[in-house]
Coordinates of C-alpha atoms and ligand atoms in Angstrom, one line a residue:
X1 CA -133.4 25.1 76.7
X2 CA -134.9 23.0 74.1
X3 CA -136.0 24.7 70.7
X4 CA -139.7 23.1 71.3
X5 CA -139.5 24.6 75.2
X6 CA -139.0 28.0 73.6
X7 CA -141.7 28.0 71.4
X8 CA -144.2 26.8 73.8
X9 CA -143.5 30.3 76.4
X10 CA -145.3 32.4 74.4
X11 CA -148.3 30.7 73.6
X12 CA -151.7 30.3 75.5
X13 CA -152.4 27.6 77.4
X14 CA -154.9 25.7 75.4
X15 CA -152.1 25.9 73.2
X16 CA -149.9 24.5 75.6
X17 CA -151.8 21.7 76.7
X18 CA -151.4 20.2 73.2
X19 CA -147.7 21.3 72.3
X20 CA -146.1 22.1 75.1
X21 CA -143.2 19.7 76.8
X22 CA -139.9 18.2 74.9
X23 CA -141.7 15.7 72.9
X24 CA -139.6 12.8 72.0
X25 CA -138.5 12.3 68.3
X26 CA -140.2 9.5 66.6
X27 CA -137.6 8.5 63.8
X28 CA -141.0 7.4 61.6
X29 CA -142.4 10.8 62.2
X30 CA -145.3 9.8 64.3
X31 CA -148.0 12.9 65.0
X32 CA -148.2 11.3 68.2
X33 CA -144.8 11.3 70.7
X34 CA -143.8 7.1 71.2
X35 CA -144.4 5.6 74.3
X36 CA -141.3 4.5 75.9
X37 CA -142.6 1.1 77.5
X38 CA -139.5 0.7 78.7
X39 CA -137.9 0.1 82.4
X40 CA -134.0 0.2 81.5
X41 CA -132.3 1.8 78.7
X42 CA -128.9 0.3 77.1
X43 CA -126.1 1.8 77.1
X44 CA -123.6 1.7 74.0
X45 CA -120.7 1.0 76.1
X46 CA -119.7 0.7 79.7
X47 CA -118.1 4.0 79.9
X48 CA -121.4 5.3 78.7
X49 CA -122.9 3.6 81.5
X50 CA -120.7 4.9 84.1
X51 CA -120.8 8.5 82.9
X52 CA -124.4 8.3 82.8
X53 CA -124.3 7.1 86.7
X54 CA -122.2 9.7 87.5
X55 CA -124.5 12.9 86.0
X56 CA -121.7 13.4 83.4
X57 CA -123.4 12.7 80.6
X58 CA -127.1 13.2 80.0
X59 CA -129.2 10.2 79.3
X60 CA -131.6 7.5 80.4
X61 CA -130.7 4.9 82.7
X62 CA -133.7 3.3 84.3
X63 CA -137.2 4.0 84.3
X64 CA -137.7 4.7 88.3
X65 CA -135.0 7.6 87.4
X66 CA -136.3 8.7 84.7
X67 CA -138.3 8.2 81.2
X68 CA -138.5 10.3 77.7
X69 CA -142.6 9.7 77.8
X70 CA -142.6 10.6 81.7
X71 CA -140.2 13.7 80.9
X72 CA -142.3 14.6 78.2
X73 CA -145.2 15.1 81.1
X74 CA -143.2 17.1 83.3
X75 CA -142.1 19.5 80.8
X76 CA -145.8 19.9 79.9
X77 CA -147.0 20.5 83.2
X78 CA -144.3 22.9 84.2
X79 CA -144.9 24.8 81.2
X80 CA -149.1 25.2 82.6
X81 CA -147.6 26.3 85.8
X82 CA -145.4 28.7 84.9
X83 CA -142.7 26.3 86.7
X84 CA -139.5 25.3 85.7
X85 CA -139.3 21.9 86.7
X86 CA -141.9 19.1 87.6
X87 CA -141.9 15.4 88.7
X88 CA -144.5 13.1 87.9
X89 CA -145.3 10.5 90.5
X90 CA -147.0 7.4 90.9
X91 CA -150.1 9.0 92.6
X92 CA -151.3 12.4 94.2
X93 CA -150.6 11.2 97.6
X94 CA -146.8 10.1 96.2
X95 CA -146.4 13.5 94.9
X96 CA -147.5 14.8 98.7
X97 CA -145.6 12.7 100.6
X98 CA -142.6 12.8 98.1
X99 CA -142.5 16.5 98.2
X100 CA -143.1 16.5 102.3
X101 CA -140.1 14.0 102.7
X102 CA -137.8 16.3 100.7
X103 CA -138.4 19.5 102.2
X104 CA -139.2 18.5 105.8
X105 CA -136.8 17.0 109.0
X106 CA -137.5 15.1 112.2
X107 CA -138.7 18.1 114.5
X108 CA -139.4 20.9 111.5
X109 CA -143.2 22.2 112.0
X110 CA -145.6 22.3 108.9
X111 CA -148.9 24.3 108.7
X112 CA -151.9 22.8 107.0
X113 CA -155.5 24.2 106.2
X114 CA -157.8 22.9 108.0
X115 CA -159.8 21.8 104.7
X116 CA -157.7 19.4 103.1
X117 CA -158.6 16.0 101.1
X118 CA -159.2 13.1 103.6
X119 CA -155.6 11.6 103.0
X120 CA -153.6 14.3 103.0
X121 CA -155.1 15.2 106.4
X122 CA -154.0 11.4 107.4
X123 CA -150.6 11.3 106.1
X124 CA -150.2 14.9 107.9
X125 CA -151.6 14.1 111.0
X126 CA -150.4 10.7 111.6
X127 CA -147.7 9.4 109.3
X128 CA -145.5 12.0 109.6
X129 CA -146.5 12.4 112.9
X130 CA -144.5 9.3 113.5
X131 CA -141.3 10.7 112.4
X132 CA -141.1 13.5 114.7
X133 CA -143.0 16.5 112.4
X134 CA -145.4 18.6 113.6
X135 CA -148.0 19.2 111.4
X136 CA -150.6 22.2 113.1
X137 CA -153.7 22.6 110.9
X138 CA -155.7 25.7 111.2
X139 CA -158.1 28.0 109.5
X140 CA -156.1 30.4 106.8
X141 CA -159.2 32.2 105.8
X142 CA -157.9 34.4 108.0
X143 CA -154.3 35.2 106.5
X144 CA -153.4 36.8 110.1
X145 CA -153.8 33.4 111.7
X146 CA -150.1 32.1 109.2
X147 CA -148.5 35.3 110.7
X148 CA -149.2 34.4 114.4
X149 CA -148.7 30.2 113.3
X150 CA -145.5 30.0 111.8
X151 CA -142.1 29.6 113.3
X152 CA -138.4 29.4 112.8
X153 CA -138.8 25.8 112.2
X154 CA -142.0 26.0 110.1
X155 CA -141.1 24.4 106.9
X156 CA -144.3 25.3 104.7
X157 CA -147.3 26.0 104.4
X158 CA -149.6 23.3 103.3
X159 CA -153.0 24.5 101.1
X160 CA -155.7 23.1 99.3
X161 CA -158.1 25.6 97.2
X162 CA -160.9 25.1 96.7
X163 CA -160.4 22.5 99.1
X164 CA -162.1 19.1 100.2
X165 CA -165.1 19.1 100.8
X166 CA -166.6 22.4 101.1
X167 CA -165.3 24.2 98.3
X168 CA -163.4 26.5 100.8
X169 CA -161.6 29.2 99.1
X170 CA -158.1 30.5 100.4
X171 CA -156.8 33.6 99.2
X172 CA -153.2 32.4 97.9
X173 CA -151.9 35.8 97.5
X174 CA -153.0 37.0 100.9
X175 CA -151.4 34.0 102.7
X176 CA -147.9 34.4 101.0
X177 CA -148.1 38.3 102.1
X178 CA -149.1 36.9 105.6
X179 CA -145.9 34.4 105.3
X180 CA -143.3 38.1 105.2
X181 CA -140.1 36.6 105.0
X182 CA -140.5 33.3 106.6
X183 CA -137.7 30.6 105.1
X184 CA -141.1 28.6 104.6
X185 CA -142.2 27.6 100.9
X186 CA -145.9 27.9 100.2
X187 CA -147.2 24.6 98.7
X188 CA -150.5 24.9 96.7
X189 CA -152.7 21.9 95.8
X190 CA -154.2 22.7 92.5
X191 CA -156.1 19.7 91.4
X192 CA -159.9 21.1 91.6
X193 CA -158.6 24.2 89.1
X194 CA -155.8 22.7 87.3
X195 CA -153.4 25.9 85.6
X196 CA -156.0 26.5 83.4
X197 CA -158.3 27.8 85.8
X198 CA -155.7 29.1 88.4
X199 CA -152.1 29.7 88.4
X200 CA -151.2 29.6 92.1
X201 CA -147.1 30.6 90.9
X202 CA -148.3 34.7 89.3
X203 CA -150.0 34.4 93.2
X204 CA -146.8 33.7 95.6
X205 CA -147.5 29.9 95.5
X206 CA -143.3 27.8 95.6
X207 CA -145.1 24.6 95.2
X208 CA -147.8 23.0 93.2
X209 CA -148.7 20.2 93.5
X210 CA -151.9 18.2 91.5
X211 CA -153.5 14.7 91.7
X212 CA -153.1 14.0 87.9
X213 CA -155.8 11.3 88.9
X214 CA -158.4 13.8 88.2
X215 CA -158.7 16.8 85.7
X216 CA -155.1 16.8 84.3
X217 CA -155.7 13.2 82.8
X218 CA -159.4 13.8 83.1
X219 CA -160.5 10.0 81.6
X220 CA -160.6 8.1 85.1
X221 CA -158.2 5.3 84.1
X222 CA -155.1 6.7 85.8
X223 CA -153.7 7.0 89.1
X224 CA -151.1 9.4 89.4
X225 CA -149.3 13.1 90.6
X226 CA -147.1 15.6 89.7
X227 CA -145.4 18.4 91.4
X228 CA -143.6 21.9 90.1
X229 CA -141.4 24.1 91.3
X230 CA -137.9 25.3 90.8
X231 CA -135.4 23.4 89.3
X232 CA -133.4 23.0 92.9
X233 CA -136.5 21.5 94.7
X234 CA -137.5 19.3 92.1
X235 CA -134.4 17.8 91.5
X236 CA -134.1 17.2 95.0
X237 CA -137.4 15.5 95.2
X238 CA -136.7 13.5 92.2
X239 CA -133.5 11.8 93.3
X240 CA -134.0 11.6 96.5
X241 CA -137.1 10.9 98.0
X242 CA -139.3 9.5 94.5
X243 CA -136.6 7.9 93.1
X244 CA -135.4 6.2 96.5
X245 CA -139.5 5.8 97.8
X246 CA -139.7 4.5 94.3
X247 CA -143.0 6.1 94.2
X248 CA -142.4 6.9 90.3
X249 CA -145.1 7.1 87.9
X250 CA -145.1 4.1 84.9
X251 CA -144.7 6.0 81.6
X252 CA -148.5 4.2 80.2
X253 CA -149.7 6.4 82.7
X254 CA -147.8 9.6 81.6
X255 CA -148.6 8.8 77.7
X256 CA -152.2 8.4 78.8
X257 CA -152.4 12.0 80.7
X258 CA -150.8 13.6 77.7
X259 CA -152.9 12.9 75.9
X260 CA -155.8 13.9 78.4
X261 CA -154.2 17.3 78.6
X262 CA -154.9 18.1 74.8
X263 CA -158.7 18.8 76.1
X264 CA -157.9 20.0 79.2
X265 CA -159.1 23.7 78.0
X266 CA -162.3 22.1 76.7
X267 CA -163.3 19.8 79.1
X268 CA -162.8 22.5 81.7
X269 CA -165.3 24.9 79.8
X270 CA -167.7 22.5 79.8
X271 CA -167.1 21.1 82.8
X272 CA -167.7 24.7 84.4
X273 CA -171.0 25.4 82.1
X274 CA -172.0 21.7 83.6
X275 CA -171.7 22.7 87.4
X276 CA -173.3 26.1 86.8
X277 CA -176.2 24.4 85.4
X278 CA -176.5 21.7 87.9
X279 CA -176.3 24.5 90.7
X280 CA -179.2 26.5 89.0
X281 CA -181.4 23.5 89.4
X282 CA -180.4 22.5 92.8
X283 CA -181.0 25.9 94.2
X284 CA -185.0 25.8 92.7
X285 CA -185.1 21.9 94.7
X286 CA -187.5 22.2 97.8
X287 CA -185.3 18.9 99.1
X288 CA -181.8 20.8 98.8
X289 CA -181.2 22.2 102.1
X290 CA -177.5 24.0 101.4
X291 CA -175.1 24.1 98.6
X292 CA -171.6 24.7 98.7
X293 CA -170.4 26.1 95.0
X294 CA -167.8 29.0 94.6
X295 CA -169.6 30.0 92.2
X296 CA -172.9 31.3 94.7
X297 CA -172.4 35.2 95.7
X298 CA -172.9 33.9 99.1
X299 CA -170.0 31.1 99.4
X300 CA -167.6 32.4 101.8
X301 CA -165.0 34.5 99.4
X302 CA -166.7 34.2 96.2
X303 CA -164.7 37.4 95.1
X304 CA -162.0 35.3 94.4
X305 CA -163.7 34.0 91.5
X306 CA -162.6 35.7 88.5
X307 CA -159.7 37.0 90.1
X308 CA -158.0 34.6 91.7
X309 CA -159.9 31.9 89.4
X310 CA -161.1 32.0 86.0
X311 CA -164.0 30.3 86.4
X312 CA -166.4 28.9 90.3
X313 CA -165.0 24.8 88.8
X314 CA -166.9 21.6 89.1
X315 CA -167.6 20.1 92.2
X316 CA -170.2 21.2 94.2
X317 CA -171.0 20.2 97.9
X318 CA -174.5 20.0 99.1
X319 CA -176.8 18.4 101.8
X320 CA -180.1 17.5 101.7
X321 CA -183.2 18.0 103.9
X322 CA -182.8 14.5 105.6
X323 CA -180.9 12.3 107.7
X324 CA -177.8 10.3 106.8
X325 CA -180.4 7.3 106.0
X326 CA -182.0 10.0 103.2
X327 CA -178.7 10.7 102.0
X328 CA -177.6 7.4 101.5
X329 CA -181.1 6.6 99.6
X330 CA -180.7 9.4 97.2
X331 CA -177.6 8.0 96.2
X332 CA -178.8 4.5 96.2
X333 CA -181.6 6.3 93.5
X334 CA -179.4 8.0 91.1
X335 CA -179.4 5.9 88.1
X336 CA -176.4 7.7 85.3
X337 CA -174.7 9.6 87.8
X338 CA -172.0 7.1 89.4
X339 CA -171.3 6.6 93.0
X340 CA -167.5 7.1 93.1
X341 CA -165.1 9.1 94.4
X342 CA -162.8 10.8 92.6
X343 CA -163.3 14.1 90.5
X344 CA -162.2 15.5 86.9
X345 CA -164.0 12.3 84.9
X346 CA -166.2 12.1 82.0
X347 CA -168.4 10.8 83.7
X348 CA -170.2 12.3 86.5
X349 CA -169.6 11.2 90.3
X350 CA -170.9 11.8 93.7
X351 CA -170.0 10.9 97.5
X352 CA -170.7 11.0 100.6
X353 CA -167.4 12.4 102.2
X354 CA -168.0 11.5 105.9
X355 CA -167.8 7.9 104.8
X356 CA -165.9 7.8 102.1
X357 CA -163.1 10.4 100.9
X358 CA -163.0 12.2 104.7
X359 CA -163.8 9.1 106.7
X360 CA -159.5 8.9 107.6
X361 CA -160.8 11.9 110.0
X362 CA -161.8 11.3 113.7
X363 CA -165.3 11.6 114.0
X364 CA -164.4 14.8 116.2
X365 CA -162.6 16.2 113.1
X366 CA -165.2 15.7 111.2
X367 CA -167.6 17.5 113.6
X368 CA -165.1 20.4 113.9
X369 CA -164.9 20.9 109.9
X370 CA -167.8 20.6 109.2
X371 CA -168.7 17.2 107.4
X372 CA -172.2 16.2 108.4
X373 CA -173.6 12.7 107.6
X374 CA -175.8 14.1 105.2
X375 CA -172.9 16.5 103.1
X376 CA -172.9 14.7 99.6
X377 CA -170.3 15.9 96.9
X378 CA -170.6 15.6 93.5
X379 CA -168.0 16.2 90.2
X380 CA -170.0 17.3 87.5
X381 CA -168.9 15.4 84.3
X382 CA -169.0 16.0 80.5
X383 CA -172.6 14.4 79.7
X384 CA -175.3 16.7 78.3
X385 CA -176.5 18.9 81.3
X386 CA -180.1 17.8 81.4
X387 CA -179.1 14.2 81.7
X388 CA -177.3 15.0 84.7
X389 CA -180.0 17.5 86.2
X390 CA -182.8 14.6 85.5
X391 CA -181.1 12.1 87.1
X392 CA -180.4 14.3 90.4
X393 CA -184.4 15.2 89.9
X394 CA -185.8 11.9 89.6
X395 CA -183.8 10.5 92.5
X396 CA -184.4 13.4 94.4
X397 CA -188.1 12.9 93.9
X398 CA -187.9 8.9 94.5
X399 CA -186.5 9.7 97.9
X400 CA -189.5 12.3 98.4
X401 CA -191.9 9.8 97.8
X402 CA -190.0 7.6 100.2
X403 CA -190.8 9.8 103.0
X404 CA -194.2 11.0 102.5
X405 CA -194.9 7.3 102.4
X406 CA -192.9 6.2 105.9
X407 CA -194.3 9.3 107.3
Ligands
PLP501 N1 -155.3 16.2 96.4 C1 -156.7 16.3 96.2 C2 -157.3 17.7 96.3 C3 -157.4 15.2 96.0 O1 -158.8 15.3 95.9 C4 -156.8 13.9 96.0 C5 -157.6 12.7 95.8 O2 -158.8 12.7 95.7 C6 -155.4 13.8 96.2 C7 -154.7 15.0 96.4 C8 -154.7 12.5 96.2 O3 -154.5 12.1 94.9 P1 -154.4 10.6 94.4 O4 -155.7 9.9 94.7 O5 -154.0 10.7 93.0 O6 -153.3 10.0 95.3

């Protein structure tokens, strides 16, 4: 273990965020670790070469393999998790299917939430589908439900909390009790809490896995994923599966989320403070029919919320008093706020999940989880609170207008 590895175990997180990982040495003594735009490395001589192909020597070879600015990353991430080992990937989706690929034959069986991001639920329910692996999505609120689910040939358990696009809360802890001794590795997709807010390891959790996309880099100009877990797994995902899928993440990218992570801590704060204002106003709105928020003493499992979580998070799910065509004019309205998907950014988003981020679902899916045509989700950003709430306001009130007048 590294000397810098060492030091970093015994500090907080938002500590962590900014010194944790094996930094690269910058011979010029740069604050800031080098990138290493790099995609080969040379080596001194052809015996170097060859030992460094056959794993007895450490090094660099090729960037697909491996990367000092990409390693840096991992070792960061880890750290947050409480994880040995991590591998960055090229996406979320890379980090999913990567992971899935290592762990998972032709004929294994895979349980899934039934609230899962849009993709996930495609490349589950159809991709692999293709290769012979049976993915069975149900409802884990219920913990029993795992008991009675899995099998001998149940590889893991798939989760997402809170998860896409109600906010549903799973109680991680509860399902890996439910799970006994089961061979099967809990998998936990942390990207709406990032290990600041959650720590799904201290809660049973084998696997976790983010889309780096959103809060971990947290400036909406990267596309990228990384998983943790134990050394064994990881190395296995790395050079088999991402490093033959290729699916590796470019070392810009990496530099670019490290340096994201240094405000991870702060942007979270007041990324949390954001949401909880932007619930308090839509709860007083005569046009807001539901809201879906964690943080609200009546969303389904709220109690895990300071336990489980540190804090209720940032995206919030709601639907309006209108059809679909109301929906889609509030959103045509909004002037700051920016219709996009994605979550974790600066900048403040919002979507409508039956056509956008869940439309990979059948429209019977859809029905049976809940995603009605007028279900609009939006991740609160960094901006100053009351330009956020005035802009949901005024387009909120355009839309009113709009209807008294067609009425
Ligand atoms: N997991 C969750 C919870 C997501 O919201 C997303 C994307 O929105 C993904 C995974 C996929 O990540 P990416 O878009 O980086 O591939």
């Amino acid at each position: 273990m590294s000397e810098g590895k060492q030091s970093t175990e015994h500090q907080q997180l938002a500590t962590q965020v900014i010194h944790g990982g094996k930094a690269p040495q910058d011979p010029e003594g740069a604050l800031v670790a080098p990138l290493y735009q790099t995609s080969t490395f040379k080596f001194s001589h052809a015996d170097q070469g060859s030992a460094r192909f056959a794993g007895e020597e450490p090094g660099y070879i090729y960037s697909r393999l491996g990367n000092p600015t990409i390693t840096q990353l991992e070792t960061r991430v880890a750290g947050l998790e409480g994880f040995p080992a991590a591998a960055a990937s090229a996406t979320g989706m890379g980090a999913i299917a990567a992971t899935t690929m290592a762990l998972v034959r032709s004929g294994d069986h895979v349980l899934v939430s039934d609230a899962i991001y849009g993709c996930s639920f495609a490349l589950f329910s159809e991709l692999f589908e293709r290769f012979g692996i049976e993915a069975e999505f149900i409802d884990m609120a219920d913990p029993d439900q795992i008991t009675a689910h899995l099998r001998d040939n149940t590889r893991f358990v798939f989760i997402e909390t809170p998860a896409n696009p109600h906010l549903k809360l799973l109680d991680i802890a509860a399902i890996k009790t439910a799970m006994g001794s089961s061979a099967a590795k809990l998998i936990v997709d942390n990207t709406f809490m990032t290990p600041l807010l959650q720590q799904p390891k201290s809660l049973g959790a084998d696997i976790v896995i983010h889309s780096a996309t959103k809060f971990l880099n947290g400036h909406g100009d990267v596309v990228a994923g990384i998983v943790c877990g134990d050394e064994e797994t990881i190395a296995d995902i790395k050079m088999t599966t991402l490093k033959d899928m290729g699916a590796t993440m470019s070392p810009h990218d990496a530099w670019l989320i490290l340096r994201g992570l240094k405000t991870l801590d702060v942007r979270m704060q007041r990324h949390c403070d954001n949401a909880e204002k932007v619930v308090s106003f839509l709860q007083q709105h005569e046009r807001v029919k539901k809201i879906y928020y964690p943080g609200l003493a009546n969303h389904p499992k709220h109690d895990l919320v300071g336990s489980q979580m540190q804090r209720a998070g940032a995206v919030i799910a709601f639907e309006l008093h209108s059809d679909e065509s109301g929906a889609r004019a509030f959103l045509d309205a909004l002037d700051m706020i920016a219709l996009a998907v994605s979550l974790g950014d600066a900048e403040t988003l919002i979507q409508h999940p039956a056509s956008m981020t869940h439309s990979p679902y059948t429209p019977e899916a859809r029905q049976a989880a809940g995603i009605s045509d007028t279900l609009l989700r939006i991740a609160v950003g960094l901006e100053d609170a009351n330009d956020i709430i005035a802009d949901l306001k005024q387009a909120l009130d355009s839309v009113a207008s709009r209807w008294r007048d067609s009425a």
